Short mmCIF file of C-alpha atoms and ligand atoms in Angstrom, two decimals:
data_model
loop_
_atom_site.label_atom_id
_atom_site.label_comp_id
_atom_site.label_asym_id
_atom_site.label_seq_id
_atom_site.Cartn_x
_atom_site.Cartn_y
_atom_site.Cartn_z
CA MET A 22 113.09 84.61 121.83
CA TRP A 23 114.74 84.15 118.47
CA TRP A 24 111.96 86.02 116.70
CA ARG A 25 112.78 89.36 118.35
CA ASP A 26 115.61 90.06 115.92
CA ALA A 27 115.34 87.34 113.27
CA VAL A 28 115.48 87.78 109.51
CA ILE A 29 112.63 85.81 107.99
CA TYR A 30 112.44 84.90 104.32
CA GLN A 31 108.94 84.65 102.83
CA VAL A 32 108.44 81.63 100.59
CA TYR A 33 105.49 82.13 98.28
CA ILE A 34 105.38 78.44 97.55
CA ARG A 35 103.48 78.66 94.25
CA SER A 36 106.32 80.69 92.79
CA PHE A 37 109.46 79.58 94.60
CA ALA A 38 110.58 76.43 92.77
CA ASP A 39 108.83 73.58 90.98
CA GLY A 40 109.98 70.03 91.62
CA ASN A 41 107.55 68.04 89.46
CA GLY A 42 107.40 70.04 86.25
CA ASP A 43 103.79 71.19 86.34
CA GLY A 44 104.79 74.86 86.39
CA LEU A 45 103.61 75.41 89.96
CA GLY A 46 106.03 75.69 92.88
CA ASP A 47 105.90 72.84 95.38
CA LEU A 48 107.47 71.22 98.41
CA ALA A 49 109.95 69.21 96.37
CA GLY A 50 111.20 72.41 94.74
CA LEU A 51 111.44 74.15 98.09
CA ARG A 52 113.26 71.25 99.78
CA ASP A 53 115.71 71.25 96.92
CA ARG A 54 116.58 74.87 97.46
CA LEU A 55 116.53 75.14 101.23
CA GLY A 56 120.32 75.36 101.08
CA TYR A 57 120.00 78.48 98.94
CA ILE A 58 117.80 80.11 101.58
CA ALA A 59 120.06 79.10 104.45
CA GLY A 60 123.02 80.37 102.43
CA LEU A 61 121.44 83.83 102.25
CA GLY A 62 122.00 84.09 105.98
CA VAL A 63 118.39 84.28 107.17
CA ASP A 64 117.05 82.73 110.36
CA ALA A 65 113.64 81.45 109.34
CA ILE A 66 111.16 80.96 106.54
CA TRP A 67 107.48 81.81 106.39
CA ILE A 68 105.63 79.64 103.88
CA ASN A 69 102.35 80.88 102.37
CA PRO A 70 99.41 78.42 102.57
CA TRP A 71 100.17 74.93 101.31
CA TYR A 72 96.87 73.36 102.38
CA PRO A 73 94.36 71.64 100.09
CA SER A 74 92.58 74.43 98.28
CA PRO A 75 90.65 75.12 95.07
CA MET A 76 93.10 78.07 94.69
CA ALA A 77 90.40 80.64 94.15
CA ASP A 78 92.68 83.02 96.05
CA GLY A 79 96.08 81.41 95.73
CA GLY A 80 95.56 79.01 98.65
CA TYR A 81 93.97 81.53 101.03
CA ASP A 82 90.81 79.51 100.43
CA VAL A 83 91.56 76.47 102.56
CA SER A 84 89.48 73.32 102.30
CA ASP A 85 91.50 71.26 104.83
CA TYR A 86 93.69 72.96 107.44
CA ARG A 87 95.53 69.80 108.41
CA ASP A 88 96.91 68.51 105.16
CA VAL A 89 98.93 69.58 102.13
CA ASP A 90 97.49 70.20 98.67
CA PRO A 91 98.56 67.36 96.37
CA ARG A 92 99.82 69.94 93.88
CA PHE A 93 102.34 71.01 96.53
CA GLY A 94 103.14 67.56 97.91
CA THR A 95 102.20 65.45 100.90
CA LEU A 96 102.00 65.81 104.65
CA ALA A 97 105.02 63.51 104.92
CA GLU A 98 107.00 65.83 102.67
CA ALA A 99 105.93 68.78 104.80
CA GLU A 100 107.19 67.03 107.91
CA ALA A 101 110.47 66.22 106.16
CA LEU A 102 110.80 69.85 105.12
CA VAL A 103 110.47 71.04 108.72
CA THR A 104 113.16 68.59 109.83
CA GLU A 105 115.49 69.57 107.00
CA ALA A 106 114.99 73.28 107.59
CA HIS A 107 115.77 72.84 111.28
CA ALA A 108 118.92 70.93 110.41
CA LEU A 109 120.02 73.95 108.35
CA GLY A 110 119.30 76.31 111.24
CA LEU A 111 116.08 77.67 109.71
CA ARG A 112 112.91 77.96 111.72
CA VAL A 113 109.61 77.42 109.93
CA LEU A 114 106.48 79.57 110.09
CA LEU A 115 103.27 78.52 108.38
CA ASP A 116 100.28 80.65 107.43
CA ILE A 117 96.92 80.20 109.13
CA VAL A 118 93.72 81.55 107.60
CA PRO A 119 91.10 81.90 110.35
CA ASN A 120 88.76 84.53 108.94
CA HIS A 121 87.34 82.33 106.21
CA THR A 122 87.49 78.83 104.81
CA SER A 123 87.15 77.77 101.22
CA SER A 124 83.63 77.28 99.96
CA ALA A 125 84.84 73.71 99.29
CA HIS A 126 85.56 73.14 103.00
CA PRO A 127 83.30 70.31 104.29
CA TRP A 128 81.77 72.71 106.83
CA PHE A 129 80.57 75.06 104.13
CA VAL A 130 79.40 72.30 101.84
CA GLU A 131 77.38 70.94 104.75
CA ALA A 132 76.07 74.40 105.61
CA VAL A 133 74.73 74.99 102.11
CA ALA A 134 73.24 71.51 101.89
CA SER A 135 71.60 71.56 105.35
CA GLY A 136 69.44 74.57 104.67
CA ARG A 137 68.15 77.57 106.58
CA GLY A 138 68.29 77.47 110.34
CA SER A 139 70.50 74.38 110.41
CA PRO A 140 73.30 74.16 113.01
CA ALA A 141 75.82 73.78 110.17
CA ARG A 142 74.99 77.32 109.00
CA GLU A 143 75.91 78.72 112.38
CA ARG A 144 79.59 78.19 111.71
CA TYR A 145 79.35 80.88 109.02
CA LEU A 146 77.46 84.16 108.69
CA PHE A 147 74.28 83.33 106.82
CA ARG A 148 71.51 85.94 106.85
CA PRO A 149 68.25 86.63 105.01
CA GLY A 150 68.44 89.43 102.45
CA ARG A 151 66.58 92.73 102.50
CA GLY A 152 64.06 92.08 99.79
CA SER A 153 66.19 91.18 96.82
CA MET A 154 69.14 93.04 98.31
CA PRO A 155 72.00 91.67 100.44
CA PRO A 156 71.67 91.80 104.24
CA ASN A 157 73.87 94.91 104.52
CA ASP A 158 76.06 97.28 102.52
CA TRP A 159 79.47 95.75 103.20
CA SER A 160 81.86 95.35 100.26
CA SER A 161 84.37 92.65 99.49
CA VAL A 162 88.04 93.66 99.62
CA PHE A 163 88.35 92.26 96.09
CA GLY A 164 85.46 94.40 94.81
CA GLY A 165 81.68 93.98 94.66
CA PRO A 166 79.33 93.16 97.54
CA ALA A 167 80.52 91.05 100.49
CA TRP A 168 77.46 88.79 100.18
CA THR A 169 76.48 85.96 97.90
CA GLN A 170 73.15 84.15 97.80
CA VAL A 171 72.77 80.37 98.03
CA PRO A 172 69.99 78.55 96.12
CA ASP A 173 67.52 78.66 99.04
CA GLY A 174 67.72 82.45 99.08
CA GLU A 175 69.88 83.06 102.14
CA TRP A 176 73.07 85.10 101.81
CA TYR A 177 76.50 84.40 103.29
CA LEU A 178 79.19 86.90 104.15
CA HIS A 179 82.58 86.90 102.44
CA LEU A 180 84.88 89.83 103.07
CA PHE A 181 87.06 88.46 100.27
CA ASP A 182 86.09 86.24 97.34
CA PRO A 183 82.71 84.42 97.26
CA ALA A 184 84.84 81.26 97.44
CA GLN A 185 86.01 82.41 100.91
CA PRO A 186 82.99 82.41 103.26
CA ASP A 187 83.64 84.16 106.59
CA LEU A 188 83.51 82.01 109.68
CA ASN A 189 81.43 82.84 112.74
CA TRP A 190 83.97 83.31 115.53
CA ASP A 191 81.21 83.38 118.15
CA HIS A 192 80.81 79.66 117.49
CA PRO A 193 82.70 77.58 120.09
CA GLY A 194 83.31 74.79 117.57
CA VAL A 195 85.14 77.21 115.26
CA ARG A 196 87.37 78.40 118.10
CA ALA A 197 88.18 74.88 119.23
CA TYR A 198 88.96 73.73 115.68
CA PHE A 199 91.55 76.45 115.13
CA ALA A 200 93.22 75.96 118.52
CA GLU A 201 93.54 72.26 117.69
CA THR A 202 94.84 73.09 114.21
CA LEU A 203 97.63 75.15 115.74
CA GLU A 204 98.51 72.16 117.90
CA PHE A 205 98.40 69.85 114.89
CA TRP A 206 101.23 71.78 113.25
CA PHE A 207 103.11 72.69 116.42
CA ASP A 208 103.23 68.97 117.20
CA ARG A 209 104.98 68.55 113.85
CA GLY A 210 107.73 70.96 114.84
CA VAL A 211 106.41 74.11 113.19
CA ASP A 212 107.84 77.14 115.00
CA GLY A 213 105.01 79.59 114.53
CA PHE A 214 102.29 81.06 112.36
CA ARG A 215 101.61 84.10 110.30
CA ILE A 216 97.95 84.96 110.90
CA ASP A 217 95.98 85.97 107.83
CA VAL A 218 93.79 89.10 108.22
CA ALA A 219 94.19 88.78 111.96
CA HIS A 220 92.04 91.86 112.62
CA SER A 221 88.90 90.70 110.85
CA LEU A 222 87.59 87.68 112.70
CA ILE A 223 84.91 89.31 114.86
CA LYS A 224 81.90 91.08 113.41
CA GLU A 225 79.61 93.49 115.23
CA PRO A 226 76.42 91.76 116.37
CA GLY A 227 73.57 92.65 114.07
CA LEU A 228 76.00 93.25 111.20
CA PRO A 229 75.01 96.93 110.84
CA ASP A 230 75.39 98.92 107.63
CA LEU A 231 78.58 100.87 107.17
CA GLY A 232 76.57 103.72 105.67
CA ALA A 233 78.55 106.93 105.29
CA ARG A 234 81.55 105.34 107.02
CA ALA A 235 82.18 103.15 103.99
CA ALA A 236 82.88 106.09 101.72
CA ALA A 237 84.34 108.46 104.26
CA GLN A 238 87.25 106.40 105.55
CA PRO A 239 89.98 104.15 104.27
CA VAL A 240 89.05 100.49 104.35
CA PHE A 241 91.43 99.53 107.10
CA ALA A 242 91.02 102.46 109.50
CA HIS A 243 88.33 102.88 112.11
CA ALA A 244 90.01 102.58 115.49
CA GLY A 245 87.84 99.91 116.99
CA ALA A 246 84.53 101.30 115.81
CA HIS A 247 84.26 99.38 112.56
CA PRO A 248 81.72 96.55 112.30
CA HIS A 249 84.23 94.07 110.90
CA TRP A 250 87.81 95.36 111.19
CA ASP A 251 89.89 95.45 114.34
CA ARG A 252 87.17 94.85 116.86
CA GLU A 253 87.95 94.66 120.55
CA GLU A 254 86.65 91.10 120.99
CA VAL A 255 89.26 89.68 118.59
CA HIS A 256 91.91 90.03 121.27
CA GLU A 257 90.35 87.25 123.33
CA VAL A 258 91.02 84.86 120.43
CA TYR A 259 94.70 85.71 120.48
CA ARG A 260 94.95 85.41 124.24
CA GLU A 261 93.76 81.84 123.79
CA TRP A 262 96.20 81.22 120.92
CA ARG A 263 99.04 82.57 123.05
CA ARG A 264 98.23 80.03 125.73
CA VAL A 265 98.41 77.29 123.08
CA ALA A 266 101.81 78.53 121.82
CA ASP A 267 103.22 78.97 125.31
CA ALA A 268 102.39 75.39 126.26
CA TYR A 269 105.20 74.23 123.91
CA ASP A 270 108.87 73.99 124.65
CA PRO A 271 110.29 76.08 123.13
CA PRO A 272 107.24 78.32 122.93
CA ARG A 273 105.88 78.87 119.44
CA MET A 274 105.35 82.36 117.99
CA PHE A 275 102.93 84.42 115.90
CA VAL A 276 103.14 87.26 113.45
CA ALA A 277 99.89 89.06 112.68
CA GLU A 278 98.81 90.39 109.34
CA ALA A 279 96.61 93.24 110.50
CA TRP A 280 96.15 96.22 108.20
CA VAL A 281 95.31 98.77 110.86
CA ASP A 282 96.39 102.31 110.13
CA GLU A 283 97.64 103.38 113.51
CA PRO A 284 100.66 101.80 115.25
CA GLU A 285 98.71 102.26 118.47
CA ARG A 286 95.98 99.94 117.15
CA LEU A 287 98.60 97.42 116.04
CA SER A 288 100.37 97.37 119.39
CA ARG A 289 97.14 96.22 121.03
CA TYR A 290 97.67 92.85 119.30
CA LEU A 291 101.13 92.70 120.87
CA ARG A 292 100.30 93.03 124.53
CA PRO A 293 102.25 90.54 126.63
CA ASP A 294 99.52 87.91 126.69
CA GLU A 295 98.65 88.18 122.97
CA LEU A 296 100.71 87.89 119.78
CA HIS A 297 104.48 88.22 119.60
CA THR A 298 104.87 90.30 116.47
CA ALA A 299 102.90 91.92 113.65
CA PHE A 300 103.85 93.08 110.17
CA ASN A 301 104.71 96.75 110.13
CA PHE A 302 102.76 97.96 107.11
CA LEU A 303 103.29 101.58 108.03
CA TYR A 304 106.94 101.02 107.08
CA LEU A 305 105.96 99.15 103.92
CA THR A 306 103.75 102.00 102.72
CA ALA A 307 106.04 104.85 103.79
CA PRO A 308 107.33 106.85 100.84
CA TRP A 309 111.08 106.94 100.15
CA GLN A 310 111.36 110.24 101.90
CA ALA A 311 113.43 110.99 105.00
CA GLY A 312 110.77 112.79 107.04
CA ASP A 313 108.14 110.11 106.48
CA LEU A 314 110.52 107.26 107.15
CA ARG A 315 111.84 108.89 110.30
CA ARG A 316 108.33 109.53 111.61
CA THR A 317 107.36 105.95 110.80
CA ILE A 318 110.34 104.57 112.67
CA VAL A 319 109.73 106.81 115.69
CA ARG A 320 106.05 105.89 115.93
CA THR A 321 106.74 102.21 115.42
CA LEU A 322 109.37 102.06 118.11
CA ALA A 323 107.32 104.08 120.60
CA GLU A 324 104.17 101.97 120.20
CA HIS A 325 106.05 98.68 120.40
CA LEU A 326 108.02 99.81 123.42
CA ALA A 327 104.79 100.69 125.18
CA VAL A 328 103.77 97.03 125.19
CA GLY A 329 107.26 95.52 125.37
CA ALA A 330 107.00 94.04 121.87
CA SER A 331 109.62 93.78 119.17
CA PRO A 332 108.89 95.59 115.88
CA THR A 333 109.07 94.07 112.42
CA TRP A 334 110.29 95.75 109.24
CA VAL A 335 108.89 94.67 105.91
CA LEU A 336 108.92 96.26 102.45
CA SER A 337 107.39 93.66 100.14
CA ASN A 338 105.16 90.61 100.19
CA HIS A 339 102.84 88.66 97.90
CA ASP A 340 100.06 91.26 98.20
CA VAL A 341 101.85 94.46 97.23
CA ALA A 342 103.80 95.71 94.24
CA ARG A 343 107.49 94.89 94.66
CA HIS A 344 109.28 97.76 96.39
CA LEU A 345 111.92 98.04 93.68
CA SER A 346 109.17 99.17 91.31
CA ARG A 347 107.55 101.41 93.91
CA TYR A 348 110.86 103.11 94.65
CA ALA A 349 111.48 103.41 90.90
CA ARG A 350 108.93 106.17 90.76
CA ARG A 351 110.51 109.56 91.29
CA ASP A 352 107.24 110.90 92.67
CA GLN A 353 107.48 108.33 95.46
CA GLU A 354 106.31 110.88 98.02
CA ILE A 355 102.84 109.52 97.23
CA PRO A 356 102.47 106.32 99.27
CA THR A 357 102.00 103.32 97.03
CA ARG A 358 101.15 99.76 97.70
CA GLN A 359 99.40 98.22 94.73
CA LEU A 360 100.31 97.95 91.10
CA ALA A 361 97.30 100.17 90.32
CA ASP A 362 99.05 103.00 92.18
CA LEU A 363 102.09 102.68 89.90
CA LEU A 364 100.65 102.30 86.43
CA GLY A 365 100.97 105.45 84.37
CA ARG A 366 103.87 106.79 86.41
CA PRO A 367 107.21 106.51 84.63
CA ALA A 368 109.59 104.00 86.21
CA ASP A 369 113.35 104.28 86.53
CA LEU A 370 114.31 100.74 87.55
CA GLU A 371 117.95 101.64 88.10
CA LEU A 372 116.88 104.25 90.59
CA GLY A 373 114.58 101.66 92.17
CA ALA A 374 117.47 99.22 92.50
CA ARG A 375 119.71 101.84 94.12
CA ARG A 376 117.01 102.66 96.64
CA VAL A 377 116.33 98.98 97.34
CA ARG A 378 119.99 98.50 98.20
CA ALA A 379 119.93 101.52 100.49
CA ALA A 380 116.66 100.41 102.06
CA LEU A 381 118.15 97.03 102.92
CA LEU A 382 120.86 98.61 105.05
CA LEU A 383 118.31 100.83 106.76
CA THR A 384 115.97 97.90 107.40
CA LEU A 385 118.69 95.64 108.76
CA ALA A 386 119.92 98.39 111.08
CA LEU A 387 116.57 98.89 112.80
CA PRO A 388 115.87 97.09 116.07
CA GLY A 389 113.52 94.16 115.58
CA SER A 390 112.90 91.41 113.05
CA VAL A 391 112.97 91.73 109.28
CA TYR A 392 110.87 90.04 106.58
CA LEU A 393 112.29 89.58 103.09
CA TYR A 394 110.04 88.54 100.22
CA GLN A 395 111.44 85.88 97.88
CA GLY A 396 113.02 87.43 94.81
CA GLU A 397 113.86 90.77 96.36
CA GLU A 398 117.38 89.39 96.85
CA LEU A 399 117.48 88.97 93.05
CA GLY A 400 116.36 92.55 92.48
CA LEU A 401 113.13 91.46 90.82
CA PRO A 402 110.82 94.26 89.74
CA GLU A 403 107.04 94.05 89.68
CA VAL A 404 105.88 92.52 86.38
CA GLU A 405 103.55 95.32 85.36
CA ASP A 406 102.54 94.06 81.93
CA LEU A 407 101.41 90.47 82.41
CA PRO A 408 99.04 89.58 79.57
CA GLU A 409 95.44 89.97 80.67
CA ASP A 410 94.61 86.37 79.87
CA ALA A 411 97.33 85.24 82.29
CA LEU A 412 95.91 87.09 85.31
CA VAL A 413 94.41 84.83 87.98
CA ASP A 414 94.21 87.07 91.06
CA PRO A 415 90.48 87.31 91.94
CA THR A 416 90.93 91.07 92.17
CA TRP A 417 91.09 91.22 88.37
CA ARG A 418 87.69 89.61 87.88
CA ARG A 419 85.99 91.12 90.95
CA SER A 420 87.04 94.63 89.94
CA GLY A 421 85.31 94.20 86.60
CA PHE A 422 88.70 93.78 84.90
CA THR A 423 89.95 97.21 85.96
CA ASP A 424 92.45 96.33 88.71
CA ARG A 425 95.20 93.93 87.61
CA GLY A 426 95.69 92.81 91.19
CA ARG A 427 98.70 91.09 92.72
CA ASP A 428 99.96 88.63 90.12
CA GLY A 429 102.81 90.95 89.13
CA CYS A 430 104.66 90.30 92.39
CA ARG A 431 103.97 86.55 92.26
CA VAL A 432 105.74 85.62 89.03
CA PRO A 433 107.83 82.43 89.50
CA LEU A 434 111.46 83.00 90.45
CA PRO A 435 114.18 82.86 87.79
CA TRP A 436 116.87 80.42 88.91
CA SER A 437 119.08 79.71 85.91
CA GLY A 438 119.47 79.69 82.15
CA ASP A 439 118.83 82.44 79.68
CA ALA A 440 115.18 81.95 78.76
CA PRO A 441 111.90 81.17 80.56
CA PRO A 442 111.22 79.05 82.58
CA PHE A 443 114.67 80.04 83.92
CA GLY A 444 115.19 76.76 85.77
CA PHE A 445 111.99 77.19 87.79
CA GLY A 446 111.30 73.50 87.31
CA PRO A 447 111.77 70.60 84.93
CA GLY A 448 108.65 71.50 82.92
CA PRO A 449 108.44 73.92 79.99
CA THR A 450 106.13 76.50 81.54
CA THR A 451 105.37 78.48 84.68
CA TRP A 452 101.89 79.25 86.04
CA LEU A 453 102.48 82.95 85.41
CA PRO A 454 104.73 83.88 82.48
CA GLN A 455 108.20 85.21 83.31
CA PRO A 456 109.56 88.17 81.34
CA ALA A 457 112.39 87.24 78.95
CA SER A 458 114.22 90.29 80.32
CA TRP A 459 114.85 88.41 83.58
CA ALA A 460 117.83 86.51 82.11
CA PRO A 461 120.42 88.67 83.93
CA LEU A 462 118.43 88.37 87.17
CA THR A 463 118.61 84.60 87.66
CA ALA A 464 120.28 83.36 90.83
CA GLU A 465 122.79 81.57 88.63
CA ALA A 466 123.69 84.71 86.69
CA GLN A 467 124.20 86.70 89.89
CA ALA A 468 125.97 84.15 92.06
CA GLY A 469 129.63 85.00 92.49
CA ASP A 470 129.29 88.47 90.93
CA PRO A 471 130.19 90.91 93.72
CA THR A 472 128.26 93.72 92.02
CA SER A 473 124.98 91.73 91.89
CA MET A 474 121.95 92.25 94.11
CA LEU A 475 122.15 88.65 95.28
CA GLU A 476 125.73 88.92 96.52
CA TYR A 477 124.91 92.28 98.07
CA TYR A 478 122.02 90.75 100.05
CA ARG A 479 124.25 87.88 101.15
CA GLU A 480 126.95 90.27 102.27
CA ALA A 481 124.53 92.52 104.17
CA LEU A 482 122.94 89.56 105.94
CA ARG A 483 126.36 88.18 106.82
CA ALA A 484 127.43 91.56 108.16
CA ARG A 485 124.29 91.91 110.25
CA ARG A 486 125.10 88.62 111.92
CA ALA A 487 128.70 89.66 112.45
CA ILE A 488 127.87 93.00 114.09
CA PRO A 489 126.30 92.17 117.45
CA ALA A 490 125.43 95.85 118.03
CA LEU A 491 122.76 95.51 115.33
CA ARG A 492 120.87 93.08 117.52
CA THR A 493 121.64 94.31 120.96
CA ALA A 494 122.78 97.95 121.11
CA PRO A 495 120.47 100.86 121.96
CA PHE A 496 118.96 102.77 119.07
CA ARG A 497 119.30 106.51 118.56
CA PHE A 498 118.77 108.94 115.68
CA ARG A 499 121.64 111.31 114.94
CA ASP A 500 120.60 114.59 113.40
CA GLU A 501 123.83 116.29 112.39
CA PHE A 502 123.43 115.23 108.74
CA GLY A 503 120.36 117.37 108.08
CA PRO A 504 116.68 116.65 107.50
CA ASP A 505 117.06 114.56 104.34
CA VAL A 506 119.45 112.04 105.82
CA ILE A 507 118.50 109.28 108.21
CA ALA A 508 121.35 108.44 110.54
CA ILE A 509 120.95 105.70 113.09
CA GLU A 510 123.34 104.90 115.86
CA ARG A 511 123.38 101.40 117.34
CA GLY A 512 125.72 101.74 120.27
CA PRO A 513 128.72 104.09 120.32
CA GLY A 514 130.65 102.39 117.51
CA PHE A 515 128.08 101.83 114.75
CA LEU A 516 126.27 104.20 112.45
CA CYS A 517 123.87 103.59 109.52
CA VAL A 518 123.62 106.65 107.25
CA VAL A 519 120.94 106.76 104.54
CA ASN A 520 121.11 109.62 102.08
CA LEU A 521 117.65 110.54 100.83
CA SER A 522 118.74 114.01 99.73
CA GLY A 523 119.61 114.98 96.18
CA SER A 524 123.31 115.55 96.86
CA PRO A 525 126.24 113.63 98.33
CA VAL A 526 126.70 113.54 102.09
CA LEU A 527 130.02 113.59 103.89
CA LEU A 528 130.46 110.59 106.19
CA PRO A 529 132.02 111.22 109.61
CA SER A 530 135.80 111.28 109.68
CA ARG A 531 137.84 108.59 111.47
CA THR A 532 135.27 105.92 110.65
CA THR A 533 135.47 102.83 108.48
CA VAL A 534 132.84 102.03 105.88
CA ARG A 535 131.82 98.49 106.74
CA LEU A 536 129.31 98.15 103.93
CA SER A 537 127.73 100.58 101.50
CA SER A 538 124.99 100.29 98.94
CA ALA A 539 126.94 102.35 96.39
CA ASP A 540 130.57 103.37 96.00
CA VAL A 541 131.79 105.83 98.60
CA VAL A 542 134.53 108.00 97.13
CA GLY A 543 136.35 110.53 99.28
CA ASP A 544 134.00 109.85 102.23
CA LEU A 545 131.04 111.04 100.13
CA LEU A 546 127.87 108.95 100.23
CA PRO A 547 125.90 109.49 97.00
CA PRO A 548 122.13 110.22 96.92
CA ASP A 549 119.82 107.21 97.31
CA ALA A 550 122.55 105.27 99.04
CA ALA A 551 123.30 104.01 102.53
CA ALA A 552 126.39 103.00 104.46
CA TRP A 553 127.20 101.17 107.66
CA VAL A 554 130.18 102.80 109.27
CA THR A 555 132.05 101.77 112.37
CA ARG A 556 134.51 103.61 114.52
C1 NOJ B 626 95.80 88.35 103.07
C2 NOJ B 626 96.61 87.47 102.18
O1 NOJ B 626 97.96 87.83 102.29
C3 NOJ B 626 96.07 87.66 100.80
O2 NOJ B 626 96.90 87.10 99.82
C4 NOJ B 626 94.67 87.09 100.76
O3 NOJ B 626 94.10 87.38 99.52
C5 NOJ B 626 93.78 87.71 101.84
N1 NOJ B 626 94.45 87.84 103.10
C6 NOJ B 626 92.55 86.88 102.07
O4 NOJ B 626 92.87 85.68 102.71
#
């Protein structure tokens, strides 16, 4: 059960490294730099979708679930990558997108061509409109209505972009296809899957209007009573998927992306016969504030314990503004997730970097598995000022050009050199422009510099491996440091102290500082800093 306490590095393949010079990350670039990832001291990688796709939503619009997009490479290269990763001690998770296909998927092409009432339409959610209006009042997550009309007048549902038609999970052929797709990749040695919008597959029969509920509640909350989020029947799908994963030796694993607001709702996906893990977005959205973080940790642990599951801890990914930039806002008591939440609030990136360092020690000291998003080990901030004509996230267009979307956390990584493309690939450009100010942040510039973020991440990951208590010892809060300090004990000899107060905190006497995110002078831990101390 390696996944119970693993550190997993997220590879956003479009932006990791480019092997062929077209400015887009690919398998060749990733294979080239697998040694870098293994050298960080992580246990596994999760790779965002690499399947053939028109890229209307960065690859989350899949047109063939059992192949690799030629812009990323070939199936043979993917198989080689899995073998090479395993040889370096890295497990490999892929990303499966079951809620919707691409509109270029042969099923959807057939559905549109076959016309009303055809069996091909039953794989999706086609409905007649209400007069000239869509069949119901649901909205797309990216903005605008969740329905688009085809030439014969029928409408199809898309909770995301119109290029991502929602599948009908009541259709046995859809269920069988995905179970076989899991096997297709498991047979190729893949160790598990991240499940895209895992809570959205099932829709309430009749597709009723949201009505007042749409305005009255946050999009992702509804505790089982929502017509398309987090419905009870979705759990049967995951019970089937669990049987598929358990038939392998060693068993394969899942991590769910399910934006449900309550840990109690999330833990339902983690019952013993369902999924193994789920991203902890409560932690990701918690403000940098001791009370909130402590409450988040307590609730997370309690709800996971109730079902015997192992929690995950995650602060950034390809859908949210990088946490360095979120933590750079002094008014961080307001929960933030998207770039839109940050714009207009002054940023102090040095403060953000200090807090990121402290947050890493907290995260690595919590019981469970940890997800790191590529580039956080370089201390990359969100790119908040990408030129408008560079933006490709569908959110930008669907919001009527008001929400800049998620491109700012997807800018290609800076590897080396002192000007863009910073060694991203052999070509002159990158698919999103890199800021010239990233020169000091390249992996090359940081490597070997003990004060750099990169070396700090490496050291913390090494130390986590070297301190068995961090994986095995019981967890307990210690409260003698006051309400603005989080202190975590892992067994009798290990303490993680995180100072979220405005003044220095005295570390316990007769202890040794094993690692700290900032200099500890005279046993004083500065504000916005953390330390691992051992007795
Ligand atoms: C969640 C993915 O992480 C995101 O990037 C994507 O846009 C949506 N699901 C739709 O697939």
